[in-house]
Short mmCIF file of C-alpha atoms (C1' of nucleotides) in Angstrom, two decimals:
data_model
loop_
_atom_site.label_atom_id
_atom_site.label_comp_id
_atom_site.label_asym_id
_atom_site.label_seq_id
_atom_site.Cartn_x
_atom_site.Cartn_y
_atom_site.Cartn_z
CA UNK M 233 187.01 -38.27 347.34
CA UNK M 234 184.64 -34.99 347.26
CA UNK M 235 185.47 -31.86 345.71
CA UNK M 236 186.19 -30.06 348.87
CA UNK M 237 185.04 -26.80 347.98
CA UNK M 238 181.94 -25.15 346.42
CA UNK M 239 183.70 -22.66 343.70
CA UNK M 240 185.62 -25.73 342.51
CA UNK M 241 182.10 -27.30 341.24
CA UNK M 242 181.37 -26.05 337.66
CA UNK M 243 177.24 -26.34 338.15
CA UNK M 244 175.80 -24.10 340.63
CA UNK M 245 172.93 -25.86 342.54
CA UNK M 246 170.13 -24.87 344.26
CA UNK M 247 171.35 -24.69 347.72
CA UNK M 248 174.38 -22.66 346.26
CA UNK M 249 172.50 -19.97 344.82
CA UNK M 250 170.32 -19.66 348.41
CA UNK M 251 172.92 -20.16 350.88
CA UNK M 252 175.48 -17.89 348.69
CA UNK M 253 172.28 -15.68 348.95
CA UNK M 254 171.94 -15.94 352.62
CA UNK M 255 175.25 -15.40 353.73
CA UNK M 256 176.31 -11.83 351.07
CA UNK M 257 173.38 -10.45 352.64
CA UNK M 258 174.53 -11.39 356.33
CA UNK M 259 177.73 -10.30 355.53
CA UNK M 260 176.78 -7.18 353.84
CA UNK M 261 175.20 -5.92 357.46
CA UNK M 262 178.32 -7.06 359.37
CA UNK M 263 180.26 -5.57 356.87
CA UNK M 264 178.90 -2.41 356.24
CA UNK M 265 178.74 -1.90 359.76
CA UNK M 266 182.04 -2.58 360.99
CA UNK M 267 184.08 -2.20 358.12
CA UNK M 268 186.32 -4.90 356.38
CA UNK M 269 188.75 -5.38 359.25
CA UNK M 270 186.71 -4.90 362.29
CA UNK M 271 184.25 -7.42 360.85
CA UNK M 272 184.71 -11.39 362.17
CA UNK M 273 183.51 -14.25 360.31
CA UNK M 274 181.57 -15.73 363.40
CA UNK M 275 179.43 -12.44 363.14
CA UNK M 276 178.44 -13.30 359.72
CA UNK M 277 177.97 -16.90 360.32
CA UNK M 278 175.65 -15.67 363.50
CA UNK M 279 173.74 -13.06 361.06
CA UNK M 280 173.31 -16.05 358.60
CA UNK M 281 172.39 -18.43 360.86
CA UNK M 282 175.13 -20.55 359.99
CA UNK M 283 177.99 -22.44 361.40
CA UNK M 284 181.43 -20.59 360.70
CA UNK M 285 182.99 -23.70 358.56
CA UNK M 286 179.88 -23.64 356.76
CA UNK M 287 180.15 -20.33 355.48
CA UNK M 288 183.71 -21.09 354.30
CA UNK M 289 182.94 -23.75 352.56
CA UNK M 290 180.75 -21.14 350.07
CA UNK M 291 183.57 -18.59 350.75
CA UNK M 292 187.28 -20.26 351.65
CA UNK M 293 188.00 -16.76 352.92
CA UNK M 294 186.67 -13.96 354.99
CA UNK M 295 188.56 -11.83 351.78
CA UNK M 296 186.48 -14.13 348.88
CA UNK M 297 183.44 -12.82 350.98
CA UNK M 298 184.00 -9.16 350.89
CA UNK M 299 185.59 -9.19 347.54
CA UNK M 300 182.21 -11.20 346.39
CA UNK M 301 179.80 -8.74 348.21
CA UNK M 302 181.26 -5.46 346.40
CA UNK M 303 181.63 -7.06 342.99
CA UNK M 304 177.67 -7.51 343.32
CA UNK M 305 176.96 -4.53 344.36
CA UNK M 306 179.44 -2.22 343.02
CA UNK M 307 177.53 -2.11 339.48
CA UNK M 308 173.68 -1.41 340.25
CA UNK M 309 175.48 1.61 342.75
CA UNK M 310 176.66 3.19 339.88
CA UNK M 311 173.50 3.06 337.87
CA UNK M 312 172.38 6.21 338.81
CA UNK M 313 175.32 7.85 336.91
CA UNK M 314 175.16 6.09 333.81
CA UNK M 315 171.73 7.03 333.72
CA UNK M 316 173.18 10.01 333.30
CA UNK M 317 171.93 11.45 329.49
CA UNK M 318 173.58 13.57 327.54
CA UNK M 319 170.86 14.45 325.37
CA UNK M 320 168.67 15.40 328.09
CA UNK M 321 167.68 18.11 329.80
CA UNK M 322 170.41 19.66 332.18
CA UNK M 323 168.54 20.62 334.98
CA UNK M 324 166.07 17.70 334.86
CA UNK M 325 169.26 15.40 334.28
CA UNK M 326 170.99 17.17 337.46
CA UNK M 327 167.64 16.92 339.75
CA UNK M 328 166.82 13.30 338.84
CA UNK M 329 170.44 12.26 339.24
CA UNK M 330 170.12 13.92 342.83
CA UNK M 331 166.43 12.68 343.76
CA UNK M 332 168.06 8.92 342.61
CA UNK M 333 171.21 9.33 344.89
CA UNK M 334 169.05 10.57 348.02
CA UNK M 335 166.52 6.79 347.09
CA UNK M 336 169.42 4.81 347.41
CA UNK M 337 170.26 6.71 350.17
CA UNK M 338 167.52 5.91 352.26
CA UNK M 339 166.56 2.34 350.58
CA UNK M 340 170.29 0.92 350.60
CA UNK M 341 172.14 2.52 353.33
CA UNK M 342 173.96 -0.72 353.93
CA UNK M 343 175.25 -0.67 350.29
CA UNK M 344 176.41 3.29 350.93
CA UNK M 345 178.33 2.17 353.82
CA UNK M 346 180.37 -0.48 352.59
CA UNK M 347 181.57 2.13 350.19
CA UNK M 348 182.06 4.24 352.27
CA UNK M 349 183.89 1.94 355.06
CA UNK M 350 186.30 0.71 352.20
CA UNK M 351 187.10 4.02 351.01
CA UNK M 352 187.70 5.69 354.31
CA UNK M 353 190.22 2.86 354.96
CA UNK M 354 192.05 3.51 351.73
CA UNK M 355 190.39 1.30 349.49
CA UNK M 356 192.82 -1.53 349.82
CA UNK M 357 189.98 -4.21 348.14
CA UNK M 358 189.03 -2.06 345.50
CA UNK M 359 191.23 0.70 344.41
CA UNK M 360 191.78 -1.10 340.66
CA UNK M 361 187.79 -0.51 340.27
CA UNK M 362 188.19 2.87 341.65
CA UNK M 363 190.99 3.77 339.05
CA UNK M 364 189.48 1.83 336.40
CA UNK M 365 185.95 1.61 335.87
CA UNK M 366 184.71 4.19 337.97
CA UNK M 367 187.13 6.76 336.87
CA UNK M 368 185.98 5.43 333.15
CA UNK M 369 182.39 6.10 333.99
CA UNK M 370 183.12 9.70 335.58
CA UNK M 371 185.31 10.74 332.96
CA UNK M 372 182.41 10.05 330.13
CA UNK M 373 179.88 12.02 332.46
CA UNK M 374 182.49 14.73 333.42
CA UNK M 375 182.26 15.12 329.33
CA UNK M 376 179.30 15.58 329.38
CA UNK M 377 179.11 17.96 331.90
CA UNK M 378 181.39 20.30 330.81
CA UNK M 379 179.83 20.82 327.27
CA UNK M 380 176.91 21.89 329.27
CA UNK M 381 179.06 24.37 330.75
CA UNK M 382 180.40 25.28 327.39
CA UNK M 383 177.27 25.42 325.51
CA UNK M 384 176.16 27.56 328.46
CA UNK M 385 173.72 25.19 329.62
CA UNK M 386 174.75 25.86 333.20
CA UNK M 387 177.40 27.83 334.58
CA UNK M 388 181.15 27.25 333.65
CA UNK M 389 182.02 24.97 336.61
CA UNK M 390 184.52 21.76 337.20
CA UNK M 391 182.50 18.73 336.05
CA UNK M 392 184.23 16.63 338.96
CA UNK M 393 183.76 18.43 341.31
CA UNK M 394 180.36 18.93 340.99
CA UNK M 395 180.03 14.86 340.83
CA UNK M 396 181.97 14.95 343.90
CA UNK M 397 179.40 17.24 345.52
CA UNK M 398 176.38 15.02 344.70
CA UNK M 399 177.99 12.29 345.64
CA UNK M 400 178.99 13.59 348.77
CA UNK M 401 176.16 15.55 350.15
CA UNK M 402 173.55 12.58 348.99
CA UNK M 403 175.70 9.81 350.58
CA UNK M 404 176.04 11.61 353.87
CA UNK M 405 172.32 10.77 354.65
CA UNK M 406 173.51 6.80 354.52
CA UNK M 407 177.05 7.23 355.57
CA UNK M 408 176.43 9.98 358.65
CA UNK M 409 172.66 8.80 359.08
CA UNK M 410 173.21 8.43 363.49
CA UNK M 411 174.82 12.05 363.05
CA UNK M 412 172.13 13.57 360.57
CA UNK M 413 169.56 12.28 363.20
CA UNK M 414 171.24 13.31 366.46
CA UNK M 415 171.47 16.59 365.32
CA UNK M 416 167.89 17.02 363.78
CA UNK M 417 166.92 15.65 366.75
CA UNK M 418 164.14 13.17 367.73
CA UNK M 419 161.31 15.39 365.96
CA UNK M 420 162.65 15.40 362.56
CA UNK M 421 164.17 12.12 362.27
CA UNK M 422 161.35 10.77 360.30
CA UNK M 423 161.73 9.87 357.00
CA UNK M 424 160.76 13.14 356.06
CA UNK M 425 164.09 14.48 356.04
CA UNK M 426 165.16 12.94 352.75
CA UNK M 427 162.27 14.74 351.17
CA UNK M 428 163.70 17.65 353.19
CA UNK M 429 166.79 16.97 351.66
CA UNK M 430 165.39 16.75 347.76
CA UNK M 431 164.33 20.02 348.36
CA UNK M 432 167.13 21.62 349.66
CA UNK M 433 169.72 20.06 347.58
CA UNK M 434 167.72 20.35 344.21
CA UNK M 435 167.30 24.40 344.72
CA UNK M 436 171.26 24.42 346.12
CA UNK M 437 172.61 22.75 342.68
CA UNK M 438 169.76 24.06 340.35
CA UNK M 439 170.42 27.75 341.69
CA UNK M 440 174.15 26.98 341.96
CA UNK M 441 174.31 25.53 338.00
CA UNK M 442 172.71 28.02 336.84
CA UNK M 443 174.07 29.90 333.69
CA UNK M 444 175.20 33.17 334.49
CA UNK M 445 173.38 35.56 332.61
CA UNK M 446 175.72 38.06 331.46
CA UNK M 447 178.01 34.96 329.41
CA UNK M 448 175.81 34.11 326.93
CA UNK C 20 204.32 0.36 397.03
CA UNK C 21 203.74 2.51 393.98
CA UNK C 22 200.69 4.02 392.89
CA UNK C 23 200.23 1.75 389.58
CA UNK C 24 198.33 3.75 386.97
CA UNK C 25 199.66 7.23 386.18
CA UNK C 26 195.71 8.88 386.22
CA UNK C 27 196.24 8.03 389.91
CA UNK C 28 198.55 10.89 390.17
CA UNK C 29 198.13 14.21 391.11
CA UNK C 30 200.43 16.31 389.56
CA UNK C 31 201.37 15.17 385.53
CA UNK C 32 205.05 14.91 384.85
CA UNK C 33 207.45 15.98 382.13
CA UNK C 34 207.69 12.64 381.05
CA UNK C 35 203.37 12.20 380.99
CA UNK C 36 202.88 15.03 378.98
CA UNK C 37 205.37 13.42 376.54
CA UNK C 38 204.14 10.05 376.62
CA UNK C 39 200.32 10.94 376.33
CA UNK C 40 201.28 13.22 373.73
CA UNK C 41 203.21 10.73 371.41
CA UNK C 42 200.54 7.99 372.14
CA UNK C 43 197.68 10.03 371.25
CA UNK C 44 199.26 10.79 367.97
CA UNK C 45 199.82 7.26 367.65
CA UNK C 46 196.43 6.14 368.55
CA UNK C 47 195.33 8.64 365.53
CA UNK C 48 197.49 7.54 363.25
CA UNK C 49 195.96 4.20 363.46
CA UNK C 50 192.12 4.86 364.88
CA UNK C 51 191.85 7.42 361.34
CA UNK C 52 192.87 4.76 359.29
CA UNK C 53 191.21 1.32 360.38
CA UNK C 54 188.33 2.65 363.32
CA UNK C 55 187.62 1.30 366.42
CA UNK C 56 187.02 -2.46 366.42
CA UNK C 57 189.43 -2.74 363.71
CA UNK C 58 192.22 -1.04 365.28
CA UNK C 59 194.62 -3.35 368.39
CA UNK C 60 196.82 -1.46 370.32
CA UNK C 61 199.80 -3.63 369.00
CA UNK C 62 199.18 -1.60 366.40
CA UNK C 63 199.19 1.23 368.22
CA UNK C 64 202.19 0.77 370.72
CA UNK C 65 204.37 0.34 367.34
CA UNK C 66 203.73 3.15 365.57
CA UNK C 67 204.00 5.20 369.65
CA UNK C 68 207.26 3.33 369.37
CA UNK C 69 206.62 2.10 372.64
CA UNK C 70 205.62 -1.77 374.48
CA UNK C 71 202.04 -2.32 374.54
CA UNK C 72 202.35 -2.60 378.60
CA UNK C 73 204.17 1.03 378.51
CA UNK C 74 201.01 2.05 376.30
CA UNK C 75 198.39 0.54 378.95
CA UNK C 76 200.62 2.20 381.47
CA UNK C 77 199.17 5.50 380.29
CA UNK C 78 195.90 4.65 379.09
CA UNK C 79 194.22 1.31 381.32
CA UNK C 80 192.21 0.71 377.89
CA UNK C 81 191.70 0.61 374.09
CA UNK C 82 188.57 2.51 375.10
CA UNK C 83 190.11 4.93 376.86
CA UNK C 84 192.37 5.94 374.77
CA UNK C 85 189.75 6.20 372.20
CA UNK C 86 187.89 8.63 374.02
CA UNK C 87 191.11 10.68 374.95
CA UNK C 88 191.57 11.00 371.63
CA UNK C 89 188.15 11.81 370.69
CA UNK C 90 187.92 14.39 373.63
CA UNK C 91 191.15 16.29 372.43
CA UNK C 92 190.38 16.55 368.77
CA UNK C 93 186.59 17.46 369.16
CA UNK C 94 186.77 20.84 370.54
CA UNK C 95 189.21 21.70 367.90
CA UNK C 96 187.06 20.13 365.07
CA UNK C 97 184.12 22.01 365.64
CA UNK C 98 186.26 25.49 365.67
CA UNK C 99 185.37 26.57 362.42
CA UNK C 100 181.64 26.18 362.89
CA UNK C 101 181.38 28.46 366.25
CA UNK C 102 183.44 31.02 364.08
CA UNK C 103 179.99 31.50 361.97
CA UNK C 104 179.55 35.30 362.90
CA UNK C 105 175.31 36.31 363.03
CA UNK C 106 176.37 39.73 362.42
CA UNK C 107 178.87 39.07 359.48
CA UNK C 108 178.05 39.17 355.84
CA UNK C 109 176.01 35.82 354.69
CA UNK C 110 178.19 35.39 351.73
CA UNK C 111 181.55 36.22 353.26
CA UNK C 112 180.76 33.93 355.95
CA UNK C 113 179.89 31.29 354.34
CA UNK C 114 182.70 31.25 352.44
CA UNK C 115 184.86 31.18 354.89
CA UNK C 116 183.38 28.42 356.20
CA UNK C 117 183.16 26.46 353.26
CA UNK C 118 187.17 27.77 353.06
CA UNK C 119 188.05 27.12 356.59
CA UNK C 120 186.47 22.95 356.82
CA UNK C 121 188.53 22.71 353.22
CA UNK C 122 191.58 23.46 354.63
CA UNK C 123 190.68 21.06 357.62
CA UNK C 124 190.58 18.61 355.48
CA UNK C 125 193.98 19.20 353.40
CA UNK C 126 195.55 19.87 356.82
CA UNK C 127 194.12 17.22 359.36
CA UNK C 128 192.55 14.38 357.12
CA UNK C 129 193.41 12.16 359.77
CA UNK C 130 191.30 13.60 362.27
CA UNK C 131 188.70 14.13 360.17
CA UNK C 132 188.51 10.36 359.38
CA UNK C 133 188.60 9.45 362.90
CA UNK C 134 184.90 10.73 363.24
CA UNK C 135 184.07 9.63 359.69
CA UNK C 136 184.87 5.75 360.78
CA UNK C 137 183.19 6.50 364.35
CA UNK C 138 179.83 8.18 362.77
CA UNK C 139 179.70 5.84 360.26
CA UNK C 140 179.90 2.74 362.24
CA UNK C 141 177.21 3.86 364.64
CA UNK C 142 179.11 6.28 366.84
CA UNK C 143 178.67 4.03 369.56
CA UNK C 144 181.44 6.24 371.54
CA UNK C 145 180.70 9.38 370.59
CA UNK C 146 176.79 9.51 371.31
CA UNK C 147 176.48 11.88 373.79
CA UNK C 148 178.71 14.26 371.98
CA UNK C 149 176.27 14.04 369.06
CA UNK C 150 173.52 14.58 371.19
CA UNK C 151 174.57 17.37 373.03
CA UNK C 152 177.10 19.85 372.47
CA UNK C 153 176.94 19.09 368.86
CA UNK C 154 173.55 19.62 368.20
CA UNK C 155 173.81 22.61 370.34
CA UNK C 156 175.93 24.30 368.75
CA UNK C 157 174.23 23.05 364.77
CA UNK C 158 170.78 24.36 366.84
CA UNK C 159 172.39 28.15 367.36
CA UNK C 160 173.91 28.86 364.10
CA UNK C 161 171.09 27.07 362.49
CA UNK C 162 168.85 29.91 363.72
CA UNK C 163 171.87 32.94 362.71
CA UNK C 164 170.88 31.23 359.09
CA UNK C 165 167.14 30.90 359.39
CA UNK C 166 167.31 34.71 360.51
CA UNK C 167 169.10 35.62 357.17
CA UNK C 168 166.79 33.69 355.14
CA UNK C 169 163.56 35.26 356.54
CA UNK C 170 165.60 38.52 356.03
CA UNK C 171 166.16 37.74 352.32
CA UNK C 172 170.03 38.19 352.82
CA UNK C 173 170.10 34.51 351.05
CA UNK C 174 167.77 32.14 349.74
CA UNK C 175 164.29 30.64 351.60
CA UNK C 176 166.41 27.11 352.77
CA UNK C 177 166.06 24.68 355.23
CA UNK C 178 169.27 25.84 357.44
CA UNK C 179 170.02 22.00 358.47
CA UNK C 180 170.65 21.00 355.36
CA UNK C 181 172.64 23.95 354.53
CA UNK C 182 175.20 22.75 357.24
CA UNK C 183 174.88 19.35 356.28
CA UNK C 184 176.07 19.73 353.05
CA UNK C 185 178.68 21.87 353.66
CA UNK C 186 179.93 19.54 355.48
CA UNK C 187 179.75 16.68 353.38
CA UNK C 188 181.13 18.43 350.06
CA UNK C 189 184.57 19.69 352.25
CA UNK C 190 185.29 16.28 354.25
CA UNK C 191 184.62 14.29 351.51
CA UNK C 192 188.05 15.43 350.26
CA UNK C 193 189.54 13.89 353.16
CA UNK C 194 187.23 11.09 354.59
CA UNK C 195 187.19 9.79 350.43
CA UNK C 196 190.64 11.02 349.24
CA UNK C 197 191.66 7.54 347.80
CA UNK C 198 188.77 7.96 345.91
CA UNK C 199 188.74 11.84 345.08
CA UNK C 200 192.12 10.99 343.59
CA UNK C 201 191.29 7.85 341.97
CA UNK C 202 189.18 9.21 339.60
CA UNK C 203 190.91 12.75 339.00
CA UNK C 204 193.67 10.57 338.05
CA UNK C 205 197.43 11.28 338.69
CA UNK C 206 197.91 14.66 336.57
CA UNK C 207 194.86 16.02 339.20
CA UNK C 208 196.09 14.33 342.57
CA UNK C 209 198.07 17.57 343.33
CA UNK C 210 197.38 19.98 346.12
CA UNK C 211 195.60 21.89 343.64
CA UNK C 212 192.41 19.36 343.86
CA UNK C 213 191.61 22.01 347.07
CA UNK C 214 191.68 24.93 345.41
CA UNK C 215 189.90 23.46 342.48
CA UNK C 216 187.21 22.11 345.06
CA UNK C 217 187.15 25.68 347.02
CA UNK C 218 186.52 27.53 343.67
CA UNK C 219 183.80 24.73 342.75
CA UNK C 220 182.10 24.97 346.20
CA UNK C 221 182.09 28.64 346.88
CA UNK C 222 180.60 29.19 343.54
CA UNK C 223 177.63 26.54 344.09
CA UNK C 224 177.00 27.48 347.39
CA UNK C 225 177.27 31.64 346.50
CA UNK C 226 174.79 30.57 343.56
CA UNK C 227 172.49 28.38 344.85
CA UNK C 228 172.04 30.75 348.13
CA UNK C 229 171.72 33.67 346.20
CA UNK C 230 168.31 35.54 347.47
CA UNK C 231 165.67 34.92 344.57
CA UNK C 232 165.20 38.27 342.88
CA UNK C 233 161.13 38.11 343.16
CA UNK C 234 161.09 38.04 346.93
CA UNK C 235 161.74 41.32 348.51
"C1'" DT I 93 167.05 -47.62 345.98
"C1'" DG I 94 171.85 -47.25 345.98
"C1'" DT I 95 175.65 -44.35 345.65
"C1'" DA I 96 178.45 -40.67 344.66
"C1'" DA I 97 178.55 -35.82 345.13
"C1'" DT I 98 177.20 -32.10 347.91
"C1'" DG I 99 176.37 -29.92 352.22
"C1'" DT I 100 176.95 -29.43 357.43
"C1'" DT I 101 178.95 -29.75 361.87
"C1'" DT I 102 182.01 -30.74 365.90
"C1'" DA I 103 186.40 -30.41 367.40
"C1'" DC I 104 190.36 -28.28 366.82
"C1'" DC I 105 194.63 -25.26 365.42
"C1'" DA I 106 198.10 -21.47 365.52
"C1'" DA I 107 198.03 -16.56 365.66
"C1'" DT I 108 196.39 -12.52 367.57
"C1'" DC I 109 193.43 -9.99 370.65
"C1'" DG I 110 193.00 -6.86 375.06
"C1'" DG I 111 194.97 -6.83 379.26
"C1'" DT I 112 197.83 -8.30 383.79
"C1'" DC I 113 201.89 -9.06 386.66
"C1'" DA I 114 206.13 -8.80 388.72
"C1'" DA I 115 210.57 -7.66 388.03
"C1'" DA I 116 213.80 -4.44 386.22
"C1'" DT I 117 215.07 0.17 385.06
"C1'" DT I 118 215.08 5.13 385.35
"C1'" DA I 119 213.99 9.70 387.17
"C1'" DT I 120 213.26 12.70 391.28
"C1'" DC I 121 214.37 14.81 395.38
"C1'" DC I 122 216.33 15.07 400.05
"C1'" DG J 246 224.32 8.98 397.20
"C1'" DG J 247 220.42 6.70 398.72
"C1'" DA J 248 215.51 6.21 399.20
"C1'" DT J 249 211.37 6.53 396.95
"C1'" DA J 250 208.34 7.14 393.31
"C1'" DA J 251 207.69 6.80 388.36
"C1'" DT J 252 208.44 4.35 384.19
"C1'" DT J 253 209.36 0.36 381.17
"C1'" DT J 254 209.42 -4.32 379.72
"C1'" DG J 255 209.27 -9.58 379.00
"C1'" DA J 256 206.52 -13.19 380.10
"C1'" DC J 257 202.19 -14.53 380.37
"C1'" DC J 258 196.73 -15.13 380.56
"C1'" DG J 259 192.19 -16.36 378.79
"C1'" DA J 260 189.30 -15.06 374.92
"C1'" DT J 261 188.77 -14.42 370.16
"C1'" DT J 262 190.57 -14.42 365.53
"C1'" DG J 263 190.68 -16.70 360.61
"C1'" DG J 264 190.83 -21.07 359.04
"C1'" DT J 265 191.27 -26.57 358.82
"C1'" DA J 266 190.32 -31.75 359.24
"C1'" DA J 267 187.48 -35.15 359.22
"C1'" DA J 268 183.35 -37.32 360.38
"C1'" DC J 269 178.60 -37.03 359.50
"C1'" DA J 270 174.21 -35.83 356.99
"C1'" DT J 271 171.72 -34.80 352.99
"C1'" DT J 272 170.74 -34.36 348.21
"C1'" DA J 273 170.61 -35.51 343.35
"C1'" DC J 274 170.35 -38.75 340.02
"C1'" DA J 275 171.13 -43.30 337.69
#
DNA sequence: TGTAATGTTTACCAATCGGTCAAATTATCC
DNA sequence: GGATAATTTGACCGATTGGTAAACATTACA
């Protein structure tokens, strides 16, 4: 009698790693562009080029899949954070962190919107990494952050917040992308608008950050 | 025979006004949380309190209901935007902006979710909205602040953008409130995380505009 | 090369989907 | 109060949903 399912086997072959491959990257389109429950598994299998059962034999469930697709890509999203240094340079630290969100942004839009889908829907799939190692993460940086502030670095400010803000108004080129174009029309919907968007965004948080001088 | 659909009739009865009513507050209930594809009107027709036939009665579709819905809430949504006064202070109007779309988002986090799942998963309903009135209206206050940056009353900025992320930093409390709170953990989750956010934003968005002393 | 394990597919299942129908119930108005 | 229109519902439809069973095909490896 075979071992019915692929997770069950404790060496990973070839055609595991491809097809395994094939079918997180199928279901990271659906996914990401329908959201976890308005998704179906024959979509995926389509988008793989795959037959539905065989799909489930890599994933038993259309759950396993999604749970499979964030755990790989939940940890290179947050990189840009904990590249985060505290011994560096505010500003620089601030504008790279910025120019990095807006890249990933525009390269993994996909990756943005899964996020973003899950989150909007109340995070029912991942709420223990949202309350555990993300708020781990943002806690160190908000740290950091706020002995800038103290050390007069940059202006006295709420550390979370201002994550929030980056977060927020470099995601919205991935998340609101069909928006962000409408409205900027068919002339500037080139890619130049990120680079639009460096620019404006640096100058908003670099002039915004700024120490006041009269503390000092 | 009787006239089968009620948008056959003329005049709307007591009993329309009603029913609409309580099903479009339905419909957001569950559109806000779960979008489109991934919302049934089973769904709906509970939380209405009502039989899914009774709900069809009303509305002939899902789609239809959807674009009630969407039709109702836009105008509305948008309010705080055509408030943006040319001849008002820069500053004072922009914080109130910033003030009024954070206090959308404490107060009607639903609704603002309901075009967060739409724009996000292509706005495939909501297009033509995008296209036109939308970007109308981003197109004439987008010139009010070009006007006040060529004037020096704020800072040399792409206007777009400006918008854009004001837009971004106040729905992101209520599009990613799971999140927001997540991370500020459960001493933070209080009302106060708006005023908190209002004091953050004002203050980067008063800084960062701020008209650069060597231009006059 | 044989064979056991792995991989793939066709056919299928019960549950749920959006939506219809006709019958039953309720409100309206003379 | 009765006729007529408006409203409500249970039963039902075909299509689609997530998932299964089992036969079939392929691969890896001795």
């Amino acid at each position: 009698m075979t071992i019915p399912r692929a997770a069950k086997t404790l060496r990973r072959t070839r055609i595991q790693e491809e097809k395994e491959e094939q079918i997180l990257e199928a279901a990271l389109d659906v996914f990401s562009a329908s959201g976890f429950r308005g998704s179906t598994i024959d979509q995926i299998a389509e988008v793989a080029g795959m037959s539905k059962p065989n799909l489930l034999y890599y994933f038993r469930t259309k759950e396993a899949m999604h749970r499979a697709l964030i755990d790989r890509v939940l940890y290179t999203w947050l990189e840009p954070l904990r590249a985060f240094d505290a011994e560096g340079n505010p500003e620089a630290e601030i504008r790279s962190y910025i120019r990095r969100k807006l890249e990933m942004a525009r390269d993994f839009p996909r990756e943005s919107r899964l996020f973003a889908n899950e989150v909007l829907q109340g995070a029912p799939h991942i709420e223990d990494e949202l309350k555990g190692p993300l708020k781990e993460l943002v806690d160190e940086k908000a740290e950091v952050i706020r002995a800038w502030a103290k050390s007069g670095k940059i202006v006295k400010c709420d550390p979370y917040h201002l994550i929030f803000s980056i977060w927020s108004t470099t995601q919205h080129y991935a998340d609101f992308d069909v928006q962000v174009r409408a409205v900027l029309g068919q002339e500037h919907s080139g890619e130049g608008r990120f680079e639009d968007a460096a620019r404006f965004l640096e100058q908003l948080f670099i002039g915004g950050l700024r120490p006041d001088p009269l503390e000092a």
